[in-house]
Amino acid sequence: MSDTAIESRTVKLVYFAWVRERVGVAEERVALPGGIATIADLVRWLKGRDEGYEAAFAVESIVRAAIDHEHVKPDASIAGASEIAFFPPMTGG
Amino acid sequence: MTPLIRIQREDFDVAAEVAALTSARSDIGAVVTFAGLCRDEGGRLAALELEHYPGMAEAEISRAADEAARRWPLHGLVAIHRHGLVKPGEQIVLVIAASAHRRAAFEAAEFLMDYLKTRAPFWKREHLRDGTTGDWVEAMDADDAAAQRWG
């Protein structure tokens, strides 16, 4: 492993509403390969896993993300994140 | 002033929540309540299913309530949001803002509702009268525009 490689680590992912249905699970722990620094990086990697993820993130700009219960933008760093959530635009109220 | 935030499956009693906020004090001159109800969408809907993100729902509404408390001189602030199955005619959400004068109470209640609709992690799905499960409700641009005017 080179000096610059980012160590593989596991993170909890949670999904809601139609993102959850397309992915097929409500939550999971995944071991992230090195080089995934942001939410956008993570989405790109997830889309490569199977058709369910591909369908969930087909229109990346629609899916919202949160890190440890706070809304974040796609360019947000996932360093130190323990729980990352993906979900559609909210429709409460 | 500590905002009261509750996420719950069961219904709520608007009058009881107002009484809890105003009883035993005499400095409140204005109470604004907003209750959001489930429509039947022209007879089409049997129920709305409300999914939420436990933990983040409370955290996000608390952040909005704290922001409202910073912007307006409030004596009380309540936000209650239900999850699970809600039938047409039933209540979904309650916001109460109390202040010495009406303007702060009106504005804070509207701010909190606008914020809640666009940022609180809840999602509605339709259950139809014919027994089938319908679509997830789509977010409305008008709600985003309403939230954005608060800056």
PDB file of C-alpha atoms in Angstrom:
ATOM      1  CA  MET A   1       0.000   0.000   0.000  1.00  0.00           C
ATOM      2  CA  SER A   2       1.406   3.405  -0.959  1.00  0.00           C
ATOM      3  CA  ASP A   3       1.629   6.326   1.443  1.00  0.00           C
ATOM      4  CA  THR A   4      -1.272   8.089  -0.231  1.00  0.00           C
ATOM      5  CA  ALA A   5      -3.710   5.174  -0.227  1.00  0.00           C
ATOM      6  CA  ILE A   6      -6.728   5.721   1.978  1.00  0.00           C
ATOM      7  CA  GLU A   7      -7.313   2.822   4.287  1.00  0.00           C
ATOM      8  CA  SER A   8     -10.407   0.758   3.659  1.00  0.00           C
ATOM      9  CA  ARG A   9     -13.068   1.329   6.320  1.00  0.00           C
ATOM     10  CA  THR A  10     -16.673   0.405   6.966  1.00  0.00           C
ATOM     11  CA  VAL A  11     -19.561   2.834   7.179  1.00  0.00           C
ATOM     12  CA  LYS A  12     -23.278   2.426   7.861  1.00  0.00           C
ATOM     13  CA  LEU A  13     -25.521   3.396   4.957  1.00  0.00           C
ATOM     14  CA  VAL A  14     -29.268   3.967   5.374  1.00  0.00           C
ATOM     15  CA  TYR A  15     -31.877   4.499   2.662  1.00  0.00           C
ATOM     16  CA  PHE A  16     -35.415   5.862   2.680  1.00  0.00           C
ATOM     17  CA  ALA A  17     -38.592   5.869   0.565  1.00  0.00           C
ATOM     18  CA  TRP A  18     -38.063   4.979  -3.109  1.00  0.00           C
ATOM     19  CA  VAL A  19     -34.289   5.048  -2.762  1.00  0.00           C
ATOM     20  CA  ARG A  20     -34.656   2.269  -0.155  1.00  0.00           C
ATOM     21  CA  GLU A  21     -37.019   0.309  -2.399  1.00  0.00           C
ATOM     22  CA  ARG A  22     -34.713   0.473  -5.397  1.00  0.00           C
ATOM     23  CA  VAL A  23     -31.572  -0.379  -3.426  1.00  0.00           C
ATOM     24  CA  GLY A  24     -33.465  -3.264  -1.798  1.00  0.00           C
ATOM     25  CA  VAL A  25     -32.317  -2.809   1.802  1.00  0.00           C
ATOM     26  CA  ALA A  26     -33.074  -0.223   4.495  1.00  0.00           C
ATOM     27  CA  GLU A  27     -29.555  -0.224   5.864  1.00  0.00           C
ATOM     28  CA  GLU A  28     -26.222  -1.933   5.449  1.00  0.00           C
ATOM     29  CA  ARG A  29     -22.614  -1.750   6.494  1.00  0.00           C
ATOM     30  CA  VAL A  30     -20.205  -1.480   3.616  1.00  0.00           C
ATOM     31  CA  ALA A  31     -16.430  -1.656   3.418  1.00  0.00           C
ATOM     32  CA  LEU A  32     -15.381   1.275   1.294  1.00  0.00           C
ATOM     33  CA  PRO A  33     -12.404   0.913  -0.993  1.00  0.00           C
ATOM     34  CA  GLY A  34      -9.756   3.615  -0.880  1.00  0.00           C
ATOM     35  CA  GLY A  35     -10.189   6.780  -2.880  1.00  0.00           C
ATOM     36  CA  ILE A  36     -13.774   7.531  -1.864  1.00  0.00           C
ATOM     37  CA  ALA A  37     -13.572  10.980  -0.322  1.00  0.00           C
ATOM     38  CA  THR A  38     -16.939  12.618  -0.954  1.00  0.00           C
ATOM     39  CA  ILE A  39     -20.644  11.821  -1.184  1.00  0.00           C
ATOM     40  CA  ALA A  40     -20.376  12.057  -4.984  1.00  0.00           C
ATOM     41  CA  ASP A  41     -17.503   9.523  -4.954  1.00  0.00           C
ATOM     42  CA  LEU A  42     -19.610   7.200  -2.808  1.00  0.00           C
ATOM     43  CA  VAL A  43     -22.630   7.494  -5.126  1.00  0.00           C
ATOM     44  CA  ARG A  44     -20.454   6.697  -8.154  1.00  0.00           C
ATOM     45  CA  TRP A  45     -19.100   3.599  -6.393  1.00  0.00           C
ATOM     46  CA  LEU A  46     -22.565   2.466  -5.224  1.00  0.00           C
ATOM     47  CA  LYS A  47     -23.960   2.770  -8.762  1.00  0.00           C
ATOM     48  CA  GLY A  48     -21.414   0.221  -9.892  1.00  0.00           C
ATOM     49  CA  ARG A  49     -22.563  -2.394  -7.391  1.00  0.00           C
ATOM     50  CA  ASP A  50     -25.738  -3.586  -9.161  1.00  0.00           C
ATOM     51  CA  GLU A  51     -28.864  -2.524 -11.074  1.00  0.00           C
ATOM     52  CA  GLY A  52     -30.752  -1.623  -7.899  1.00  0.00           C
ATOM     53  CA  TYR A  53     -28.207   1.023  -6.914  1.00  0.00           C
ATOM     54  CA  GLU A  54     -27.945   2.116 -10.536  1.00  0.00           C
ATOM     55  CA  ALA A  55     -31.736   2.668 -10.580  1.00  0.00           C
ATOM     56  CA  ALA A  56     -31.763   4.411  -7.201  1.00  0.00           C
ATOM     57  CA  PHE A  57     -29.106   6.902  -8.255  1.00  0.00           C
ATOM     58  CA  ALA A  58     -30.039   7.113 -11.944  1.00  0.00           C
ATOM     59  CA  VAL A  59     -30.680  10.830 -11.590  1.00  0.00           C
ATOM     60  CA  GLU A  60     -27.984  11.744  -9.085  1.00  0.00           C
ATOM     61  CA  SER A  61     -29.125  15.331  -8.684  1.00  0.00           C
ATOM     62  CA  ILE A  62     -32.486  14.196  -7.251  1.00  0.00           C
ATOM     63  CA  VAL A  63     -31.180  12.001  -4.444  1.00  0.00           C
ATOM     64  CA  ARG A  64     -30.383  13.868  -1.220  1.00  0.00           C
ATOM     65  CA  ALA A  65     -27.743  12.862   1.311  1.00  0.00           C
ATOM     66  CA  ALA A  66     -27.161  13.305   5.011  1.00  0.00           C
ATOM     67  CA  ILE A  67     -24.098  12.584   7.130  1.00  0.00           C
ATOM     68  CA  ASP A  68     -24.778  11.778  10.764  1.00  0.00           C
ATOM     69  CA  HIS A  69     -28.276  13.333  10.608  1.00  0.00           C
ATOM     70  CA  GLU A  70     -27.276  16.551   8.795  1.00  0.00           C
ATOM     71  CA  HIS A  71     -28.078  17.443   5.190  1.00  0.00           C
ATOM     72  CA  VAL A  72     -24.985  17.620   2.982  1.00  0.00           C
ATOM     73  CA  LYS A  73     -24.151  18.445  -0.628  1.00  0.00           C
ATOM     74  CA  PRO A  74     -22.561  15.949  -3.057  1.00  0.00           C
ATOM     75  CA  ASP A  75     -19.114  17.515  -2.592  1.00  0.00           C
ATOM     76  CA  ALA A  76     -19.192  16.967   1.190  1.00  0.00           C
ATOM     77  CA  SER A  77     -16.339  14.952   2.653  1.00  0.00           C
ATOM     78  CA  ILE A  78     -17.307  11.630   4.198  1.00  0.00           C
ATOM     79  CA  ALA A  79     -14.217  11.547   6.422  1.00  0.00           C
ATOM     80  CA  GLY A  80     -15.265  10.623   9.933  1.00  0.00           C
ATOM     81  CA  ALA A  81     -18.845   9.834   8.940  1.00  0.00           C
ATOM     82  CA  SER A  82     -20.458   7.021  10.899  1.00  0.00           C
ATOM     83  CA  GLU A  83     -23.896   7.023   9.214  1.00  0.00           C
ATOM     84  CA  ILE A  84     -24.616   8.200   5.687  1.00  0.00           C
ATOM     85  CA  ALA A  85     -28.218   8.435   4.448  1.00  0.00           C
ATOM     86  CA  PHE A  86     -29.657   8.687   0.947  1.00  0.00           C
ATOM     87  CA  PHE A  87     -33.266   9.666   0.257  1.00  0.00           C
ATOM     88  CA  PRO A  88     -35.609  11.456  -2.174  1.00  0.00           C
ATOM     89  CA  PRO A  89     -36.605  15.109  -1.738  1.00  0.00           C
ATOM     90  CA  MET A  90     -38.654  15.368   1.430  1.00  0.00           C
ATOM     91  CA  THR A  91     -42.459  15.481   1.354  1.00  0.00           C
ATOM     92  CA  GLY A  92     -43.470  15.813   4.992  1.00  0.00           C
ATOM     93  CA  GLY A  93     -45.629  18.452   6.607  1.00  0.00           C
TER      94      GLY A  93
ATOM     95  CA  MET B   1     -37.657  29.143  25.594  1.00  0.00           C
ATOM     96  CA  THR B   2     -37.089  25.493  24.749  1.00  0.00           C
ATOM     97  CA  PRO B   3     -38.955  24.301  21.633  1.00  0.00           C
ATOM     98  CA  LEU B   4     -41.028  21.149  22.075  1.00  0.00           C
ATOM     99  CA  ILE B   5     -40.453  18.650  19.260  1.00  0.00           C
ATOM    100  CA  ARG B   6     -42.326  15.350  19.034  1.00  0.00           C
ATOM    101  CA  ILE B   7     -42.330  12.682  16.334  1.00  0.00           C
ATOM    102  CA  GLN B   8     -45.104  10.206  17.051  1.00  0.00           C
ATOM    103  CA  ARG B   9     -47.415   7.642  15.530  1.00  0.00           C
ATOM    104  CA  GLU B  10     -50.485   8.673  17.528  1.00  0.00           C
ATOM    105  CA  ASP B  11     -52.758  11.651  16.939  1.00  0.00           C
ATOM    106  CA  PHE B  12     -52.434  14.911  18.884  1.00  0.00           C
ATOM    107  CA  ASP B  13     -54.929  17.290  20.529  1.00  0.00           C
ATOM    108  CA  VAL B  14     -54.451  20.876  19.311  1.00  0.00           C
ATOM    109  CA  ALA B  15     -56.364  22.470  22.203  1.00  0.00           C
ATOM    110  CA  ALA B  16     -54.446  20.448  24.783  1.00  0.00           C
ATOM    111  CA  GLU B  17     -51.105  21.413  23.224  1.00  0.00           C
ATOM    112  CA  VAL B  18     -52.056  25.113  23.214  1.00  0.00           C
ATOM    113  CA  ALA B  19     -53.218  24.874  26.829  1.00  0.00           C
ATOM    114  CA  ALA B  20     -49.939  23.217  27.843  1.00  0.00           C
ATOM    115  CA  LEU B  21     -48.063  26.129  26.276  1.00  0.00           C
ATOM    116  CA  THR B  22     -50.128  28.973  27.715  1.00  0.00           C
ATOM    117  CA  SER B  23     -51.326  27.737  31.118  1.00  0.00           C
ATOM    118  CA  ALA B  24     -49.719  29.182  34.239  1.00  0.00           C
ATOM    119  CA  ARG B  25     -48.305  32.235  32.489  1.00  0.00           C
ATOM    120  CA  SER B  26     -49.601  35.633  31.421  1.00  0.00           C
ATOM    121  CA  ASP B  27     -46.928  37.084  29.134  1.00  0.00           C
ATOM    122  CA  ILE B  28     -48.235  35.475  25.910  1.00  0.00           C
ATOM    123  CA  GLY B  29     -50.367  37.757  23.759  1.00  0.00           C
ATOM    124  CA  ALA B  30     -50.461  35.739  20.532  1.00  0.00           C
ATOM    125  CA  VAL B  31     -50.728  32.060  19.725  1.00  0.00           C
ATOM    126  CA  VAL B  32     -50.653  30.871  16.117  1.00  0.00           C
ATOM    127  CA  THR B  33     -51.413  27.230  15.396  1.00  0.00           C
ATOM    128  CA  PHE B  34     -51.053  25.450  12.091  1.00  0.00           C
ATOM    129  CA  ALA B  35     -52.431  21.938  11.658  1.00  0.00           C
ATOM    130  CA  GLY B  36     -51.792  19.983   8.469  1.00  0.00           C
ATOM    131  CA  LEU B  37     -54.425  17.365   7.600  1.00  0.00           C
ATOM    132  CA  CYS B  38     -54.539  14.439   5.214  1.00  0.00           C
ATOM    133  CA  ARG B  39     -56.712  15.147   2.135  1.00  0.00           C
ATOM    134  CA  ASP B  40     -58.589  12.400   0.286  1.00  0.00           C
ATOM    135  CA  GLU B  41     -57.498  13.853  -3.090  1.00  0.00           C
ATOM    136  CA  GLY B  42     -60.988  13.801  -4.570  1.00  0.00           C
ATOM    137  CA  GLY B  43     -61.917  10.491  -2.966  1.00  0.00           C
ATOM    138  CA  ARG B  44     -58.885   8.660  -4.377  1.00  0.00           C
ATOM    139  CA  LEU B  45     -56.945   8.177  -1.148  1.00  0.00           C
ATOM    140  CA  ALA B  46     -57.529   5.614   1.596  1.00  0.00           C
ATOM    141  CA  ALA B  47     -54.513   6.810   3.590  1.00  0.00           C
ATOM    142  CA  LEU B  48     -51.110   8.414   3.481  1.00  0.00           C
ATOM    143  CA  GLU B  49     -48.148   6.428   4.732  1.00  0.00           C
ATOM    144  CA  LEU B  50     -45.502   8.623   6.334  1.00  0.00           C
ATOM    145  CA  GLU B  51     -41.992   7.249   6.460  1.00  0.00           C
ATOM    146  CA  HIS B  52     -39.366   9.137   8.453  1.00  0.00           C
ATOM    147  CA  TYR B  53     -35.709   9.013   9.386  1.00  0.00           C
ATOM    148  CA  PRO B  54     -35.685   8.464  13.169  1.00  0.00           C
ATOM    149  CA  GLY B  55     -33.088  10.597  14.872  1.00  0.00           C
ATOM    150  CA  MET B  56     -32.570  12.950  11.953  1.00  0.00           C
ATOM    151  CA  ALA B  57     -36.245  13.993  11.931  1.00  0.00           C
ATOM    152  CA  GLU B  58     -35.987  15.211  15.535  1.00  0.00           C
ATOM    153  CA  ALA B  59     -32.562  16.771  14.925  1.00  0.00           C
ATOM    154  CA  GLU B  60     -33.601  18.628  11.784  1.00  0.00           C
ATOM    155  CA  ILE B  61     -36.823  20.025  13.247  1.00  0.00           C
ATOM    156  CA  SER B  62     -34.892  21.062  16.365  1.00  0.00           C
ATOM    157  CA  ARG B  63     -32.406  22.978  14.215  1.00  0.00           C
ATOM    158  CA  ALA B  64     -35.276  24.776  12.472  1.00  0.00           C
ATOM    159  CA  ALA B  65     -37.001  25.526  15.769  1.00  0.00           C
ATOM    160  CA  ASP B  66     -33.770  26.906  17.251  1.00  0.00           C
ATOM    161  CA  GLU B  67     -33.378  29.123  14.179  1.00  0.00           C
ATOM    162  CA  ALA B  68     -36.959  30.397  14.613  1.00  0.00           C
ATOM    163  CA  ALA B  69     -36.198  31.169  18.259  1.00  0.00           C
ATOM    164  CA  ARG B  70     -33.154  33.186  17.170  1.00  0.00           C
ATOM    165  CA  ARG B  71     -35.151  35.185  14.607  1.00  0.00           C
ATOM    166  CA  TRP B  72     -38.295  35.985  16.588  1.00  0.00           C
ATOM    167  CA  PRO B  73     -38.990  36.806  20.243  1.00  0.00           C
ATOM    168  CA  LEU B  74     -40.959  33.657  21.044  1.00  0.00           C
ATOM    169  CA  HIS B  75     -42.421  32.521  24.352  1.00  0.00           C
ATOM    170  CA  GLY B  76     -43.205  29.061  23.082  1.00  0.00           C
ATOM    171  CA  LEU B  77     -42.741  26.842  20.043  1.00  0.00           C
ATOM    172  CA  VAL B  78     -44.165  23.380  19.368  1.00  0.00           C
ATOM    173  CA  ALA B  79     -43.733  21.049  16.384  1.00  0.00           C
ATOM    174  CA  ILE B  80     -45.418  17.650  16.302  1.00  0.00           C
ATOM    175  CA  HIS B  81     -45.195  15.403  13.237  1.00  0.00           C
ATOM    176  CA  ARG B  82     -46.856  12.016  12.890  1.00  0.00           C
ATOM    177  CA  HIS B  83     -45.544   8.965  11.074  1.00  0.00           C
ATOM    178  CA  GLY B  84     -47.200   5.745   9.992  1.00  0.00           C
ATOM    179  CA  LEU B  85     -50.620   5.521   8.343  1.00  0.00           C
ATOM    180  CA  VAL B  86     -52.799   8.636   8.421  1.00  0.00           C
ATOM    181  CA  LYS B  87     -56.334   8.603   7.017  1.00  0.00           C
ATOM    182  CA  PRO B  88     -58.078  11.443   5.154  1.00  0.00           C
ATOM    183  CA  GLY B  89     -59.397  14.000   7.617  1.00  0.00           C
ATOM    184  CA  GLU B  90     -56.805  13.073  10.246  1.00  0.00           C
ATOM    185  CA  GLN B  91     -54.047  15.385  11.417  1.00  0.00           C
ATOM    186  CA  ILE B  92     -50.453  14.990  10.215  1.00  0.00           C
ATOM    187  CA  VAL B  93     -48.516  17.920  11.585  1.00  0.00           C
ATOM    188  CA  LEU B  94     -48.891  20.664  14.190  1.00  0.00           C
ATOM    189  CA  VAL B  95     -46.911  23.865  14.656  1.00  0.00           C
ATOM    190  CA  ILE B  96     -47.653  26.297  17.475  1.00  0.00           C
ATOM    191  CA  ALA B  97     -45.824  29.593  17.905  1.00  0.00           C
ATOM    192  CA  ALA B  98     -46.478  31.840  20.891  1.00  0.00           C
ATOM    193  CA  SER B  99     -45.223  35.362  21.424  1.00  0.00           C
ATOM    194  CA  ALA B 100     -46.151  38.649  23.039  1.00  0.00           C
ATOM    195  CA  HIS B 101     -47.458  39.984  19.718  1.00  0.00           C
ATOM    196  CA  ARG B 102     -49.021  38.451  16.640  1.00  0.00           C
ATOM    197  CA  ARG B 103     -46.443  39.228  13.959  1.00  0.00           C
ATOM    198  CA  ALA B 104     -43.676  37.153  15.523  1.00  0.00           C
ATOM    199  CA  ALA B 105     -46.082  34.273  16.137  1.00  0.00           C
ATOM    200  CA  PHE B 106     -47.453  34.308  12.568  1.00  0.00           C
ATOM    201  CA  GLU B 107     -44.017  34.553  10.980  1.00  0.00           C
ATOM    202  CA  ALA B 108     -42.349  31.946  13.170  1.00  0.00           C
ATOM    203  CA  ALA B 109     -45.143  29.424  12.541  1.00  0.00           C
ATOM    204  CA  GLU B 110     -44.919  29.962   8.789  1.00  0.00           C
ATOM    205  CA  PHE B 111     -41.131  29.772   8.814  1.00  0.00           C
ATOM    206  CA  LEU B 112     -41.149  26.517  10.767  1.00  0.00           C
ATOM    207  CA  MET B 113     -43.737  24.917   8.449  1.00  0.00           C
ATOM    208  CA  ASP B 114     -41.879  26.002   5.288  1.00  0.00           C
ATOM    209  CA  TYR B 115     -38.631  24.684   6.713  1.00  0.00           C
ATOM    210  CA  LEU B 116     -40.234  21.475   7.900  1.00  0.00           C
ATOM    211  CA  LYS B 117     -41.779  20.674   4.517  1.00  0.00           C
ATOM    212  CA  THR B 118     -38.502  20.966   2.630  1.00  0.00           C
ATOM    213  CA  ARG B 119     -35.884  19.809   5.169  1.00  0.00           C
ATOM    214  CA  ALA B 120     -37.459  17.460   7.715  1.00  0.00           C
ATOM    215  CA  PRO B 121     -36.827  13.856   6.588  1.00  0.00           C
ATOM    216  CA  PHE B 122     -40.378  12.588   6.010  1.00  0.00           C
ATOM    217  CA  TRP B 123     -41.765  10.968   2.875  1.00  0.00           C
ATOM    218  CA  LYS B 124     -45.412  10.377   1.974  1.00  0.00           C
ATOM    219  CA  ARG B 125     -46.755   7.474  -0.003  1.00  0.00           C
ATOM    220  CA  GLU B 126     -50.338   7.143  -1.189  1.00  0.00           C
ATOM    221  CA  HIS B 127     -52.541   4.204  -0.292  1.00  0.00           C
ATOM    222  CA  LEU B 128     -55.479   4.143  -2.681  1.00  0.00           C
ATOM    223  CA  ARG B 129     -59.157   3.400  -2.111  1.00  0.00           C
ATOM    224  CA  ASP B 130     -58.961   0.429  -4.495  1.00  0.00           C
ATOM    225  CA  GLY B 131     -56.611  -1.290  -2.043  1.00  0.00           C
ATOM    226  CA  THR B 132     -53.408  -0.773  -3.990  1.00  0.00           C
ATOM    227  CA  THR B 133     -50.321   1.084  -2.836  1.00  0.00           C
ATOM    228  CA  GLY B 134     -49.819   4.163  -4.947  1.00  0.00           C
ATOM    229  CA  ASP B 135     -46.800   6.320  -5.657  1.00  0.00           C
ATOM    230  CA  TRP B 136     -44.508   8.259  -3.408  1.00  0.00           C
ATOM    231  CA  VAL B 137     -45.675  11.860  -3.296  1.00  0.00           C
ATOM    232  CA  GLU B 138     -43.398  14.119  -5.325  1.00  0.00           C
ATOM    233  CA  ALA B 139     -41.793  17.178  -3.784  1.00  0.00           C
ATOM    234  CA  MET B 140     -43.213  20.466  -5.001  1.00  0.00           C
ATOM    235  CA  ASP B 141     -41.098  23.321  -6.351  1.00  0.00           C
ATOM    236  CA  ALA B 142     -43.550  25.714  -4.688  1.00  0.00           C
ATOM    237  CA  ASP B 143     -42.493  24.333  -1.293  1.00  0.00           C
ATOM    238  CA  ASP B 144     -38.814  24.953  -2.084  1.00  0.00           C
ATOM    239  CA  ALA B 145     -39.624  28.504  -3.192  1.00  0.00           C
ATOM    240  CA  ALA B 146     -41.587  29.094   0.010  1.00  0.00           C
ATOM    241  CA  ALA B 147     -38.659  27.905   2.131  1.00  0.00           C
ATOM    242  CA  GLN B 148     -36.074  29.905   0.176  1.00  0.00           C
ATOM    243  CA  ARG B 149     -37.728  33.257   0.797  1.00  0.00           C
ATOM    244  CA  TRP B 150     -36.613  33.068   4.442  1.00  0.00           C
ATOM    245  CA  GLY B 151     -32.977  33.217   3.351  1.00  0.00           C
TER     246      GLY B 151
END
